Coordinates of C-alpha atoms and ligand atoms in Angstrom, one line a residue:
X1 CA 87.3 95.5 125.9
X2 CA 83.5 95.9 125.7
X3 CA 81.1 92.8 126.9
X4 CA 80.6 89.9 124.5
X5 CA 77.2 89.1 123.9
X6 CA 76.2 85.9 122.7
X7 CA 75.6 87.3 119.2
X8 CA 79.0 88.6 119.3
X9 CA 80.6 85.3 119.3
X10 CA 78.2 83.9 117.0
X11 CA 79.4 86.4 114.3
X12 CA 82.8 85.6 115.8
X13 CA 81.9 81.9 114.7
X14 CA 80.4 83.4 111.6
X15 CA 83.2 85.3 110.2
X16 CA 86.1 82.8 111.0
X17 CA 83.9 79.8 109.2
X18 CA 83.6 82.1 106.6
X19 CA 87.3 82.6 106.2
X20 CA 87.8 79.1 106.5
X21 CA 85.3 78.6 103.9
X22 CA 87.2 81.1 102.0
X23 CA 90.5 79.1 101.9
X24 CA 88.7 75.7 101.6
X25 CA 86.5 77.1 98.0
X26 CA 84.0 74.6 98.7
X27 CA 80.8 75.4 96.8
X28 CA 78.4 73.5 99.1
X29 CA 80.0 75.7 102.5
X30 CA 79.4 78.9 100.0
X31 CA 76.2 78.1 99.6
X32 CA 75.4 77.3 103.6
X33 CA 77.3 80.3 104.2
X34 CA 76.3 82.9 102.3
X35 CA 72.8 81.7 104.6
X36 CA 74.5 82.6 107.7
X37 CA 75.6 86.0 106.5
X38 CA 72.3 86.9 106.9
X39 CA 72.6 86.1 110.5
X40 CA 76.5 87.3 110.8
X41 CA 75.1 90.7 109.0
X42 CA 71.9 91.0 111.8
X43 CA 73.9 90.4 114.9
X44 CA 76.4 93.1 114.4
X45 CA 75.4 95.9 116.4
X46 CA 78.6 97.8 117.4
X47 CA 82.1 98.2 115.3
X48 CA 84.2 95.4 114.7
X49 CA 87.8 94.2 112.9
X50 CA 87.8 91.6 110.0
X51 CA 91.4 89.7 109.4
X52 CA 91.8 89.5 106.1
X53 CA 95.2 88.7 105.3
X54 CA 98.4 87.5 107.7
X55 CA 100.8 86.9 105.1
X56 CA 104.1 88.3 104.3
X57 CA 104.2 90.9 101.5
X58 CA 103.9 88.3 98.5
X59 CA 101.6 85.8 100.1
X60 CA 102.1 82.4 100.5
X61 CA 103.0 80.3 98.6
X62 CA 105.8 82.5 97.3
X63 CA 106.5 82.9 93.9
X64 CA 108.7 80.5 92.9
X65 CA 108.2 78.1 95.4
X66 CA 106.7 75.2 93.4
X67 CA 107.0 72.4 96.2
X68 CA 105.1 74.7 98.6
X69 CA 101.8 72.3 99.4
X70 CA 99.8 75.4 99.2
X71 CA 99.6 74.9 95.5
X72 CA 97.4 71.9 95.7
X73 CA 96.0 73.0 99.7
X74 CA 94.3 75.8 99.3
X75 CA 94.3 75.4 103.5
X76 CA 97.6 76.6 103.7
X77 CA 97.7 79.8 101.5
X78 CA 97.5 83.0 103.2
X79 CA 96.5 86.5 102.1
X80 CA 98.8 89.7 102.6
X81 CA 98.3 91.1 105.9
X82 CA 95.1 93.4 106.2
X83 CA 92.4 94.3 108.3
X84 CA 89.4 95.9 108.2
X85 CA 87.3 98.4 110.6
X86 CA 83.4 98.3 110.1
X87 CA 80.9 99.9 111.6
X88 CA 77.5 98.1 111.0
X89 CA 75.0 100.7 112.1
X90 CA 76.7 103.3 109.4
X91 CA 77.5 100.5 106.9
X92 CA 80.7 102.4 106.8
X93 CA 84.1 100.3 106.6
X94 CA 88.1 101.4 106.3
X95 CA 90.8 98.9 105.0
X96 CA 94.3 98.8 106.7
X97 CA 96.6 98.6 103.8
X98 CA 95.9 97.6 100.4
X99 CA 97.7 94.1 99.7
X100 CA 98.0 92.8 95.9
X101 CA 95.1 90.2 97.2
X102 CA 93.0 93.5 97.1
X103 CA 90.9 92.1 94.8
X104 CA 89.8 88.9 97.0
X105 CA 90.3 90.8 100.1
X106 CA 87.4 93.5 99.2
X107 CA 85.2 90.9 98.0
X108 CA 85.2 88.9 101.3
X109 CA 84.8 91.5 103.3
X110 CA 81.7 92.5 100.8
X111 CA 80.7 88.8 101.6
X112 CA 80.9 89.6 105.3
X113 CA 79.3 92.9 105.3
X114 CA 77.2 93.3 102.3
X115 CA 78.6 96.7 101.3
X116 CA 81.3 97.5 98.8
X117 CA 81.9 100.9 99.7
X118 CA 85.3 101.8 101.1
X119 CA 85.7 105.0 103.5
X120 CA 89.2 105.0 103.4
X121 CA 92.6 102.9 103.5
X122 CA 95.7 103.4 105.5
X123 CA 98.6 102.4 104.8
X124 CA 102.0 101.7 106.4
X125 CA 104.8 101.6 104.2
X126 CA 105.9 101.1 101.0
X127 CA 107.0 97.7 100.8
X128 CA 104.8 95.9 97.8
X129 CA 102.6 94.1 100.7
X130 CA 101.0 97.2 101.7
X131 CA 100.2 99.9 99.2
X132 CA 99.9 98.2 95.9
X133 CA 96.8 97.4 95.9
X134 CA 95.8 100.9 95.5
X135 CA 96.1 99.5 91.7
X136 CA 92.5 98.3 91.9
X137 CA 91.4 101.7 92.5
X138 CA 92.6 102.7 89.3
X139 CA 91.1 103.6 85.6
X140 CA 91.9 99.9 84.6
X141 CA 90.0 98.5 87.2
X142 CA 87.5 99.9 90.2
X143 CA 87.4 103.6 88.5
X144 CA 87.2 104.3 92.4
X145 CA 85.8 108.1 93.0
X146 CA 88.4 110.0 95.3
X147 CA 88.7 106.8 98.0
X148 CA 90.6 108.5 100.8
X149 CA 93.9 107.2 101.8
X150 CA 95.6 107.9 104.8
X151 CA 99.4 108.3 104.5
X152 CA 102.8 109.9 106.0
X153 CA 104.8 112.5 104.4
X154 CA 107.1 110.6 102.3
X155 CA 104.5 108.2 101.5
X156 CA 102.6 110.3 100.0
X157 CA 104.8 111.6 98.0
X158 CA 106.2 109.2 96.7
X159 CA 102.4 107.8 95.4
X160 CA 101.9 111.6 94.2
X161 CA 104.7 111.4 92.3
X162 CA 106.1 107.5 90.8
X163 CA 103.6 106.3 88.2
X164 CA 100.8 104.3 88.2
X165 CA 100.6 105.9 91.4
X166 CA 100.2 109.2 90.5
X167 CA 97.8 108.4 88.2
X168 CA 95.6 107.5 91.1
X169 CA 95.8 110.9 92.1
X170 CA 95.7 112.8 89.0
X171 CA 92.5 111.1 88.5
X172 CA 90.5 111.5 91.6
X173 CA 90.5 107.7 92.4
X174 CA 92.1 108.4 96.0
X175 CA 92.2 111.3 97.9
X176 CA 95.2 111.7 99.5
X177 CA 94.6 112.5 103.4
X178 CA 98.1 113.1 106.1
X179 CA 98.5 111.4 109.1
X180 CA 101.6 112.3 111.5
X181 CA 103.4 110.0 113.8
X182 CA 102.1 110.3 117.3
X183 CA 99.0 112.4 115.9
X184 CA 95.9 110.9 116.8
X185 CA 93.3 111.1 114.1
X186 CA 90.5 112.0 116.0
X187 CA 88.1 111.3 112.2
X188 CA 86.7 109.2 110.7
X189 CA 83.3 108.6 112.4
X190 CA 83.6 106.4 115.4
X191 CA 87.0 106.0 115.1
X192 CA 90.6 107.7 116.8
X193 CA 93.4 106.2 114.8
X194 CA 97.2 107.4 115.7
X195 CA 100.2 106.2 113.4
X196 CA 103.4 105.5 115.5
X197 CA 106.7 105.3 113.4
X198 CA 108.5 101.6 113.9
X199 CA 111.9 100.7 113.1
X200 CA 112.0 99.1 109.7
X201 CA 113.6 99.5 106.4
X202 CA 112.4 102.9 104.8
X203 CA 113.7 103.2 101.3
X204 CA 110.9 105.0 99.9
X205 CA 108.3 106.1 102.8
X206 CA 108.0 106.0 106.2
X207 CA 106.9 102.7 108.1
X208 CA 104.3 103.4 110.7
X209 CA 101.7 101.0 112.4
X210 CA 98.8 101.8 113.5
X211 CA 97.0 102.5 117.1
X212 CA 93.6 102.2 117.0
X213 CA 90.6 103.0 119.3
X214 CA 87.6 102.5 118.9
X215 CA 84.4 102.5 121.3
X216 CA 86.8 101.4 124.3
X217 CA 87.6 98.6 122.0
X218 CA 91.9 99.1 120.9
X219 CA 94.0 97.7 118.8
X220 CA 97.9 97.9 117.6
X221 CA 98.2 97.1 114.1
X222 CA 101.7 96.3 113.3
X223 CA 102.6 94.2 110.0
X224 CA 106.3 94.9 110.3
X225 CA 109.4 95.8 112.7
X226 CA 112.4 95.3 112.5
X227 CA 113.5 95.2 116.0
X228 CA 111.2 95.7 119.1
X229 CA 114.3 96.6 121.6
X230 CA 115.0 99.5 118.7
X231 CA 111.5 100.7 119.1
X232 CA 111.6 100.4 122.7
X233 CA 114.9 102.6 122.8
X234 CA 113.0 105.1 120.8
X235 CA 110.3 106.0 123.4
X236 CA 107.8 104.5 122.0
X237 CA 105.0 103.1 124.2
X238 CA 102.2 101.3 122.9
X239 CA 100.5 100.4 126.8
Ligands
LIG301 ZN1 108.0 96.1 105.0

């Protein structure tokens, strides 16, 4: 892990208020934060993650669960799991999936960052969770120009050929980009990224998480297994 610094953990501070903020919708904490941003935007010298989701697939609260207090709490709901890479001294920035809380999750991190553009998504599987946002891309929405996504075999065949998916392609909103399990990526930019196939259910893609390395700083991204003893069995080591 590289040295903290204090404006590290200032930003640290920063980005969780800010997500705090997010859930809580106060308009007075918008207001104080979008005045730190400044400050969270300066301080960033080096790459770093943004959490921007932890939630199952659909989110909490669940459809369907009316007594959930996260109707009336807005404390308590949570986004679909996702993360984000950025590299402040590039302004470039990668999504890891793309959740049906795209929409919210891309505006935060534009509120964290000040940028909108997006240098490329990878995704997982295809469990609703972590590819449908690609949606947003789309003709009905973003009108994205050729966003690359990173994907495995049978994921991305599957998006090249199930609509709307395909439409994404047809029309240049994504760029469809391969990544093979226990390939490190050694693109884009600053980053080496390697995609390590986990035991869960694979009706329609693969399901891989995600090693990633970057600037001595790593990270396993994992939004879903099945069983780690399976995965262990496999061979796979993640030390
Ligand atoms: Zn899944």
């Amino acid at each position: 892990m590289p040295e903290t610094n204090p404006d590290d953990a200032n930003v640290d501070a920063c980005i969780e208020t800010r997500l705090a903020r997010h859930r809580r919708g106060s308009i007075l904490l918008v207001v104080i934060l979008l005045l730190l941003q400044v400050g969270c935007s300066a301080a960033r010298r080096t790459p770093y993650f943004v959490v921007l989701g932890t939630g199952q697939d659909a989110g909490v609260p669940q459809a369907g669960a009316f007594d959930h207090p996260g109707w009336t709490n807005p404390g308590l709901r949570r986004a679909a799991t996702c993360l984000a890479l950025v590299d402040p001294r590039t302004g470039r920035q990668w999504l890891f999936e793309a959740t049906p809380d795209f929409r919210m999750q891309h505006r935060l991190l534009h509120d964290i960052t000040g940028a909108s553009r997006l240098d490329g998504i990878f995704l997982t599987h295809a469990h609703i969770g972590h590819y449908t946002g690609l949606m947003f891309l789309g003709h009905e929405s973003m009108g994205a120009k050729g966003v690359p996504v990173y994907a495995m075999p049978r994921m991305r065949s599957f998006l090249e050929t199930n609509g709307p998916w395909s439409q994404l392609v047809r029309y240049d909103n994504i760029d469809l980009r391969p990544v093979e399990d226990g390939v490190t990526l050694d693109g884009p930019d600053v980053m080496r990224v390697e995609p390590l196939v986990v035991p869960h259910r694979q009706e329609f893609s693969e399901v891989v998480g995600y090693r990633i390395e970057v600037e001595g700083l790593r990270l396993l991204f994992l939004p879903d297994i099945d069983s780690w003893a399976e995965w262990d069995d496999a061979g796979t080591r993640i030390e």
